[in-house]
Amino acid sequence: MKVLAINAGSSSLKFMLLAMPSEEVLTSGIVERIGSSVGIFTIKVKGVKLTKEAAIATHKEAVEMLLVSLIENKIIAKVEEIEGVGHRVVQGGEAFKTSVVIDDQVVKVIEDLSDLAPLHNPANLIGINTFRNLLKNVINVAVFDNAFHSTMQPETYLYGTPYQWYRQYKVRKYGFHGTSHQYVSQRASQLLNKKNSKIIVCHLGNGASIAAIKNGQSIDTSMGLTPLEGIPMGTRSGSIDAGIIEYIANKENLSIKAVTDILNKKSGYLGISEYSNDARDIEAKIKQGDPLAKLAFDIQTKRIADYIGAYYLQLGGLDALCFTAGIGENSALIRKGVLNRLKVLKVKWDEDLNSQTRGQETLISTPDSKVKVWVIPTNEEVMIARDVYSLAQKS
Ligand code: AMP
């Protein structure tokens, strides 16, 4: 069965085509700048990236371009070979605890949840609607970013805010990056080969979150009602004193929305370094001796270590600490910055192995370390394809 895993943003569409159940990746790519006069279509064919620039007005045009390209590049002979499509959906609220086959009712619930994720759910829905209209008779599955965290307990997911906010408006911690945390923790659990496991996953990309996973279930995670909570990220501030919002709104004569926008888009690495949101740029500046880049990095590693300490207590110990996503998989500097703060937990690692590890699964802790430290490349697409395959078998 050939399955497309789709991640639709407001102006982009990431795709991967997999053969299931073998999980062979047939191709992957991205359509960017949808809606602008110069769209960019990139597809990997036999390991080579092919890029085409063209006006791509809508997501429908993007998907049509993708289908034509799959045939032109002989990845499939005809569109009917695609038998399932899995869609990443950021916010499933409390409605979905697992992935589901999409029907009109599911679409309606995702629409209703847009209030909680106005930047993400509407974009995810555009992807869903486009595929449902273009590929009739194909199973479409929604895979929710927060579903893996639905095992958190009320004492963890509720804030110290009026209970009525939860009752009436569903204000609570939901958590995100669930598909990634699940994939990486499952892999770590396999590698540990232990029945009861205590695992912390640090998903460090432009967006970043930490999760504590006990015996395969998420018990806590750093993102909250929205992806803004937690550790500082590429452009997000992470957790702050909520009092800052009114204070800055008054000082700079800004609306709450404008301040929130700054917290989402102009903070984190970008805001502190006053230079870039990209970890590679921050590392390059640190090497040149830039104090603000160093500070951006230190603030982040300090906060990551704080979460690890808190989750260590919650888990009642720790078997494995895992680094994943763009920064976690590739940046030896960030891993070192975090690990240096964990010595009290008797975490020991091999400096050389850490510096050499880039994007491949590697155990970087030493045999005498109390905690195993792994770099595990994430694979959200394969998780999406697995859910599509398994739901297709049942329907
Ligand atoms: P993601 O959101 O998972 O795609 O991760 C994006 C982040 O990964 C960006 O901040 C990149 O700078 C960072 N990244 C990618 N490759 C490297 C690398 N070789 N060294 C440091 N950071 C990297």
Coordinates of C-alpha atoms and ligand atoms in Angstrom, one line a residue:
M1 CA 0.0 0.0 0.0
K2 CA 1.4 3.4 -1.0
V3 CA 0.7 6.1 1.6
L4 CA 1.3 9.9 1.5
A5 CA 2.2 11.6 4.7
I6 CA 1.3 15.3 4.5
N7 CA 2.1 18.3 6.7
A8 CA 0.2 21.3 5.3
G9 CA 1.1 24.8 6.5
S10 CA -0.6 28.0 5.4
S11 CA 1.8 28.5 2.5
S12 CA 3.6 25.1 2.3
L13 CA 3.0 21.4 1.9
K14 CA 5.5 18.8 3.0
F15 CA 5.1 15.3 1.7
M16 CA 6.6 11.9 1.9
L17 CA 5.4 8.8 -0.1
L18 CA 6.0 5.5 1.6
A19 CA 5.4 1.9 0.7
M20 CA 3.6 0.2 3.6
P21 CA 4.1 -1.9 5.6
S22 CA 7.8 -2.1 4.5
E23 CA 8.2 1.6 5.4
E24 CA 10.3 2.2 2.3
V25 CA 10.5 5.9 1.4
L26 CA 9.7 6.3 -2.3
T27 CA 10.1 10.0 -2.4
S28 CA 9.7 13.2 -0.3
G29 CA 9.7 16.9 -0.8
I30 CA 8.0 20.2 -0.1
V31 CA 6.0 22.8 -1.9
E32 CA 6.8 26.3 -0.6
R33 CA 5.4 29.8 -1.1
I34 CA 2.0 28.6 -2.1
G35 CA -0.1 31.7 -3.0
S36 CA 2.9 33.8 -4.1
S37 CA 3.9 34.4 -7.7
V38 CA 7.2 32.4 -7.3
G39 CA 6.3 29.1 -5.7
I40 CA 9.0 26.5 -5.1
F41 CA 8.4 22.8 -5.7
T42 CA 11.1 20.4 -4.5
I43 CA 11.0 16.6 -4.8
K44 CA 13.7 13.9 -4.2
V45 CA 14.1 11.5 -7.0
K46 CA 16.5 8.6 -6.4
G47 CA 18.3 10.7 -3.8
V48 CA 18.6 13.8 -6.0
K49 CA 16.7 16.9 -5.2
L50 CA 14.8 18.4 -8.1
T51 CA 13.6 22.0 -7.8
K52 CA 11.1 23.8 -9.9
E53 CA 9.9 27.4 -9.6
A54 CA 6.4 28.3 -10.7
A55 CA 3.4 30.3 -9.7
I56 CA 1.4 28.1 -7.3
A57 CA -1.8 29.9 -6.5
T58 CA -3.5 27.4 -4.2
H59 CA -2.9 24.1 -2.2
K60 CA -5.0 22.4 -4.9
E61 CA -2.5 23.5 -7.5
A62 CA 0.3 22.3 -5.3
V63 CA -1.2 18.8 -4.9
E64 CA -1.9 18.6 -8.6
M65 CA 1.7 19.5 -9.3
L66 CA 2.8 16.8 -6.8
L67 CA 0.7 14.1 -8.5
V68 CA 1.9 15.0 -12.0
S69 CA 5.5 15.0 -10.7
L70 CA 5.1 11.6 -9.1
I71 CA 4.0 10.2 -12.5
E72 CA 6.5 12.1 -14.6
N73 CA 9.4 10.9 -12.4
K74 CA 8.1 7.3 -12.6
I75 CA 7.6 7.1 -8.8
I76 CA 4.1 5.8 -9.5
A77 CA 2.5 4.8 -12.8
K78 CA -1.0 6.2 -11.9
V79 CA -2.6 8.3 -9.2
E80 CA -4.8 5.3 -8.1
E81 CA -1.6 3.6 -6.7
I82 CA -1.9 6.1 -3.7
E83 CA -4.3 4.3 -1.4
G84 CA -4.0 6.4 1.7
V85 CA -3.2 9.9 2.9
G86 CA -2.2 10.8 6.5
H87 CA -2.4 14.4 7.6
R88 CA -0.6 16.0 10.5
V89 CA -3.1 18.0 12.6
V90 CA -1.6 20.2 15.3
Q91 CA -4.6 20.5 17.7
G92 CA -7.0 17.6 18.4
G93 CA -8.1 19.1 21.7
E94 CA -9.6 16.5 24.0
A95 CA -11.7 15.1 21.2
F96 CA -9.1 12.7 19.7
K97 CA -6.8 10.5 21.8
T98 CA -5.6 8.5 18.7
S99 CA -5.4 8.9 14.9
V100 CA -8.8 8.7 13.1
V101 CA -10.2 8.2 9.7
I102 CA -11.4 11.5 8.4
D103 CA -15.1 12.0 7.6
D104 CA -17.2 15.2 7.5
Q105 CA -17.8 15.0 11.3
V106 CA -14.0 14.8 12.0
V107 CA -13.5 17.8 9.7
K108 CA -16.1 19.7 11.6
V109 CA -14.4 19.0 15.0
I110 CA -11.0 20.0 13.7
E111 CA -12.6 23.2 12.4
D112 CA -14.2 23.9 15.8
L113 CA -10.8 23.4 17.4
S114 CA -9.2 26.1 15.3
D115 CA -10.0 28.5 18.1
L116 CA -7.3 26.8 20.1
A117 CA -4.8 26.6 17.2
P118 CA -5.6 29.5 14.9
L119 CA -2.2 29.4 13.2
H120 CA -2.2 25.7 12.5
N121 CA -5.5 23.9 12.3
P122 CA -7.0 26.0 9.4
A123 CA -3.8 25.3 7.4
N124 CA -4.0 21.6 8.2
L125 CA -7.6 21.6 7.1
I126 CA -6.7 23.1 3.7
G127 CA -4.5 20.1 3.1
I128 CA -7.2 17.7 4.2
N129 CA -9.9 19.2 2.1
T130 CA -7.7 19.4 -0.9
F131 CA -6.8 15.7 -0.8
R132 CA -10.4 14.6 0.0
N133 CA -11.6 16.6 -3.1
L134 CA -8.8 15.4 -5.4
L135 CA -8.4 11.8 -4.5
K136 CA -11.9 10.3 -4.1
N137 CA -12.2 6.9 -2.5
V138 CA -8.9 7.1 -0.7
I139 CA -8.6 6.7 3.1
N140 CA -7.6 10.0 4.7
V141 CA -6.4 9.9 8.3
A142 CA -5.7 12.7 10.8
V143 CA -2.7 12.2 13.1
F144 CA -2.8 14.7 16.0
D145 CA 0.2 16.4 17.4
N146 CA -1.2 16.4 20.9
A147 CA -2.8 12.9 21.0
F148 CA 0.3 11.2 22.5
H149 CA 0.1 13.5 25.5
S150 CA -3.5 12.7 26.2
T151 CA -2.3 10.3 29.0
M152 CA -1.2 13.3 31.2
Q153 CA -3.1 13.5 34.5
P154 CA -5.2 16.6 35.5
E155 CA -2.7 17.7 38.1
T156 CA -0.2 18.0 35.2
Y157 CA -2.4 19.4 32.4
L158 CA -4.3 21.9 34.5
Y159 CA -2.9 25.4 35.2
G160 CA -3.4 27.3 38.4
T161 CA -6.1 29.3 36.7
P162 CA -9.8 29.4 37.4
Y163 CA -11.3 26.0 36.8
Q164 CA -14.1 27.6 35.0
W165 CA -11.6 28.5 32.2
Y166 CA -11.1 24.8 31.7
R167 CA -14.7 23.9 32.0
Q168 CA -15.9 26.6 29.6
Y169 CA -12.9 27.2 27.3
K170 CA -10.8 24.1 27.7
V171 CA -7.8 26.0 28.9
R172 CA -5.2 23.3 29.8
K173 CA -1.9 22.0 28.7
Y174 CA -2.2 19.9 25.5
G175 CA 1.4 19.5 24.4
F176 CA 2.7 19.1 20.8
H177 CA 5.3 17.2 18.8
G178 CA 3.5 14.1 20.1
T179 CA 4.3 12.0 17.0
S180 CA 8.0 12.7 17.4
H181 CA 8.1 12.1 21.1
Q182 CA 6.3 8.8 20.6
Y183 CA 8.5 7.7 17.7
V184 CA 11.8 8.5 19.6
S185 CA 10.6 7.1 22.9
Q186 CA 9.4 3.8 21.3
R187 CA 12.8 3.5 19.6
A188 CA 14.7 4.2 22.8
S189 CA 12.5 1.7 24.6
Q190 CA 13.4 -0.9 22.0
L191 CA 17.1 -0.1 22.4
L192 CA 16.9 -0.2 26.2
N193 CA 15.2 -3.6 25.9
K194 CA 13.6 -3.0 29.2
K195 CA 9.9 -3.6 30.1
N196 CA 9.4 -0.5 32.4
S197 CA 11.2 2.5 31.0
K198 CA 11.7 6.1 32.1
I199 CA 12.6 8.2 29.1
I200 CA 13.0 12.0 28.5
V201 CA 12.9 13.1 24.9
C202 CA 14.3 16.6 23.9
H203 CA 12.8 17.5 20.6
L204 CA 15.0 20.5 19.7
G205 CA 14.2 22.1 16.3
N206 CA 13.0 25.6 15.4
G207 CA 10.1 24.6 17.6
A208 CA 11.2 22.7 20.6
S209 CA 9.7 20.7 23.5
I210 CA 10.7 18.1 26.1
A211 CA 8.6 15.1 27.2
A212 CA 8.7 12.6 30.0
I213 CA 7.6 9.1 29.0
K214 CA 7.0 6.4 31.5
N215 CA 6.3 2.9 30.3
G216 CA 5.4 4.2 26.9
Q217 CA 3.0 6.9 28.1
S218 CA 3.6 10.6 28.1
I219 CA 3.3 11.9 31.7
D220 CA 4.4 15.5 31.1
T221 CA 5.6 17.8 28.3
S222 CA 6.8 21.4 28.1
M223 CA 4.5 22.9 25.5
G224 CA 1.0 23.9 26.8
L225 CA -2.3 25.2 25.5
T226 CA -0.2 26.5 22.6
P227 CA 3.3 25.8 21.4
L228 CA 4.5 29.0 23.1
E229 CA 5.0 27.4 26.5
G230 CA 8.2 25.6 27.6
I231 CA 11.8 26.3 26.6
P232 CA 12.9 29.2 24.5
M233 CA 13.0 28.2 20.8
G234 CA 14.1 29.7 17.5
T235 CA 11.6 32.6 17.7
R236 CA 9.4 31.7 20.6
S237 CA 10.1 32.9 24.1
G238 CA 8.9 29.8 25.9
S239 CA 7.4 30.2 29.4
I240 CA 7.4 33.7 30.8
D241 CA 5.7 35.6 33.7
A242 CA 2.2 36.4 32.2
G243 CA 2.5 39.8 33.8
I244 CA 5.1 40.8 31.2
I245 CA 2.4 41.0 28.5
E246 CA 0.5 43.8 30.1
Y247 CA 3.7 45.6 31.2
I248 CA 5.1 45.6 27.6
A249 CA 1.8 46.4 26.0
N250 CA 1.6 49.6 28.2
K251 CA 5.3 50.5 27.7
E252 CA 5.3 50.0 23.9
N253 CA 1.7 51.0 23.3
L254 CA 0.9 47.6 21.8
S255 CA -2.1 45.4 21.8
I256 CA -2.1 42.0 23.5
K257 CA -2.1 40.4 20.0
A258 CA 1.0 42.4 19.0
V259 CA 2.9 41.4 22.2
T260 CA 1.9 37.8 21.7
D261 CA 3.1 38.0 18.1
I262 CA 6.5 39.1 19.4
L263 CA 6.6 36.3 21.9
N264 CA 5.9 33.8 19.1
K265 CA 7.9 35.3 16.2
K266 CA 10.6 37.6 17.6
S267 CA 11.8 36.1 20.8
G268 CA 13.9 33.0 21.6
Y269 CA 17.2 32.8 19.8
L270 CA 16.2 35.6 17.5
G271 CA 15.1 38.0 20.2
I272 CA 18.0 37.4 22.5
S273 CA 20.8 37.2 19.9
E274 CA 19.3 40.1 18.0
Y275 CA 20.7 38.2 15.0
S276 CA 19.0 35.0 13.9
N277 CA 16.6 32.2 14.8
D278 CA 18.7 29.6 13.2
A279 CA 20.9 27.4 15.5
R280 CA 23.7 27.3 12.9
D281 CA 23.9 31.1 12.8
I282 CA 23.9 31.2 16.6
E283 CA 26.7 28.6 16.8
A284 CA 28.8 30.5 14.2
K285 CA 28.4 33.8 16.2
I286 CA 29.3 32.0 19.4
K287 CA 32.6 30.9 17.7
Q288 CA 33.3 34.5 16.9
G289 CA 32.8 35.4 20.5
D290 CA 29.4 37.1 20.3
P291 CA 28.1 37.6 23.8
L292 CA 24.4 37.8 23.0
A293 CA 24.5 34.6 20.8
K294 CA 26.2 32.8 23.8
L295 CA 23.5 34.2 26.1
A296 CA 20.7 32.9 23.8
F297 CA 22.3 29.5 23.9
D298 CA 22.9 29.5 27.7
I299 CA 19.3 30.6 28.4
Q300 CA 18.0 27.7 26.3
T301 CA 20.3 25.0 27.7
K302 CA 19.6 26.2 31.3
R303 CA 15.9 25.9 30.7
I304 CA 16.2 22.5 29.1
A305 CA 18.2 21.2 32.1
D306 CA 15.5 22.6 34.4
Y307 CA 12.8 20.5 32.6
I308 CA 15.1 17.4 32.7
G309 CA 15.5 17.9 36.5
A310 CA 11.8 18.3 37.0
Y311 CA 11.0 15.2 34.9
Y312 CA 13.6 13.2 36.6
L313 CA 11.6 13.7 39.8
Q314 CA 8.3 12.9 38.1
L315 CA 9.6 9.8 36.5
G316 CA 11.3 8.7 39.7
G317 CA 14.6 8.2 37.9
L318 CA 15.8 8.1 34.3
D319 CA 16.9 5.3 31.9
A320 CA 17.4 7.2 28.8
L321 CA 17.7 10.8 27.6
C322 CA 17.2 11.3 23.9
F323 CA 18.0 14.2 21.6
T324 CA 16.1 14.6 18.3
A325 CA 15.0 17.1 15.6
G326 CA 17.2 19.5 13.6
I327 CA 19.2 20.9 16.6
G328 CA 19.1 17.8 18.8
E329 CA 20.3 15.5 16.0
N330 CA 22.9 17.8 14.6
S331 CA 24.3 20.2 17.2
A332 CA 27.0 18.7 19.4
L333 CA 27.3 22.1 21.1
I334 CA 23.7 22.2 22.3
R335 CA 24.0 18.6 23.6
K336 CA 27.2 19.4 25.4
G337 CA 25.6 22.5 26.9
V338 CA 22.7 20.5 28.3
L339 CA 24.7 17.5 29.4
N340 CA 27.2 19.7 31.2
R341 CA 24.4 20.7 33.5
L342 CA 23.3 17.1 34.3
K343 CA 26.4 15.9 36.1
V344 CA 24.6 15.6 39.4
L345 CA 22.4 12.9 37.7
K346 CA 25.7 11.0 37.1
V347 CA 25.2 11.4 33.3
K348 CA 28.5 10.7 31.5
W349 CA 29.2 11.0 27.8
D350 CA 31.9 10.6 25.3
E351 CA 33.0 14.0 24.1
D352 CA 34.5 12.7 20.8
L353 CA 31.4 10.7 20.0
N354 CA 29.2 13.6 20.7
S355 CA 31.2 15.9 18.5
Q356 CA 31.1 13.4 15.6
T357 CA 27.4 12.6 15.8
R358 CA 25.3 14.3 13.2
G359 CA 21.9 13.0 12.2
Q360 CA 22.5 9.3 12.9
E361 CA 21.3 7.1 15.7
T362 CA 24.1 7.0 18.3
L363 CA 24.6 6.1 21.9
I364 CA 26.8 9.0 23.2
S365 CA 26.8 8.1 26.9
T366 CA 29.7 6.0 28.3
P367 CA 29.2 2.5 29.7
D368 CA 29.5 3.8 33.3
S369 CA 26.8 6.6 32.8
K370 CA 23.8 6.2 35.1
V371 CA 21.6 7.3 32.2
K372 CA 21.9 6.3 28.6
V373 CA 22.1 9.3 26.2
W374 CA 21.0 8.7 22.6
V375 CA 20.8 10.8 19.5
I376 CA 17.8 9.4 17.7
P377 CA 16.6 11.0 14.4
T378 CA 12.9 11.5 14.5
N379 CA 10.5 10.2 11.9
E380 CA 7.1 11.8 12.1
E381 CA 6.2 10.7 8.6
V382 CA 6.7 7.0 9.2
M383 CA 4.5 7.3 12.3
I384 CA 1.8 8.9 10.2
A385 CA 2.1 6.2 7.5
R386 CA 1.9 3.5 10.2
D387 CA -1.4 4.9 11.5
V388 CA -2.8 5.2 8.0
Y389 CA -1.8 1.6 7.2
S390 CA -3.2 0.2 10.5
L391 CA -6.6 2.1 10.1
A392 CA -6.8 1.0 6.5
Q393 CA -6.5 -2.6 7.6
K394 CA -9.4 -2.1 10.0
S395 CA -11.8 -0.3 7.6
Ligands
AMP1 P1 13.7 21.5 12.6 O1 12.7 22.5 13.1 O2 13.7 20.2 13.3 O3 13.8 21.3 11.1 O4 15.2 22.1 13.0 C1 15.6 23.3 12.5 C2 16.8 23.8 13.3 O5 17.9 22.8 13.3 C3 17.4 25.1 12.9 O6 17.7 26.0 14.0 C4 18.8 24.7 12.3 O7 19.8 25.6 12.4 C5 19.1 23.5 13.2 N1 20.1 22.7 12.5 C6 20.1 21.9 11.4 N2 21.3 21.4 11.1 C7 22.2 21.8 12.1 C8 23.6 21.6 12.3 N3 24.3 20.9 11.5 N4 24.1 22.2 13.4 C9 23.3 22.9 14.2 N5 22.0 23.2 14.1 C10 21.4 22.6 13.0

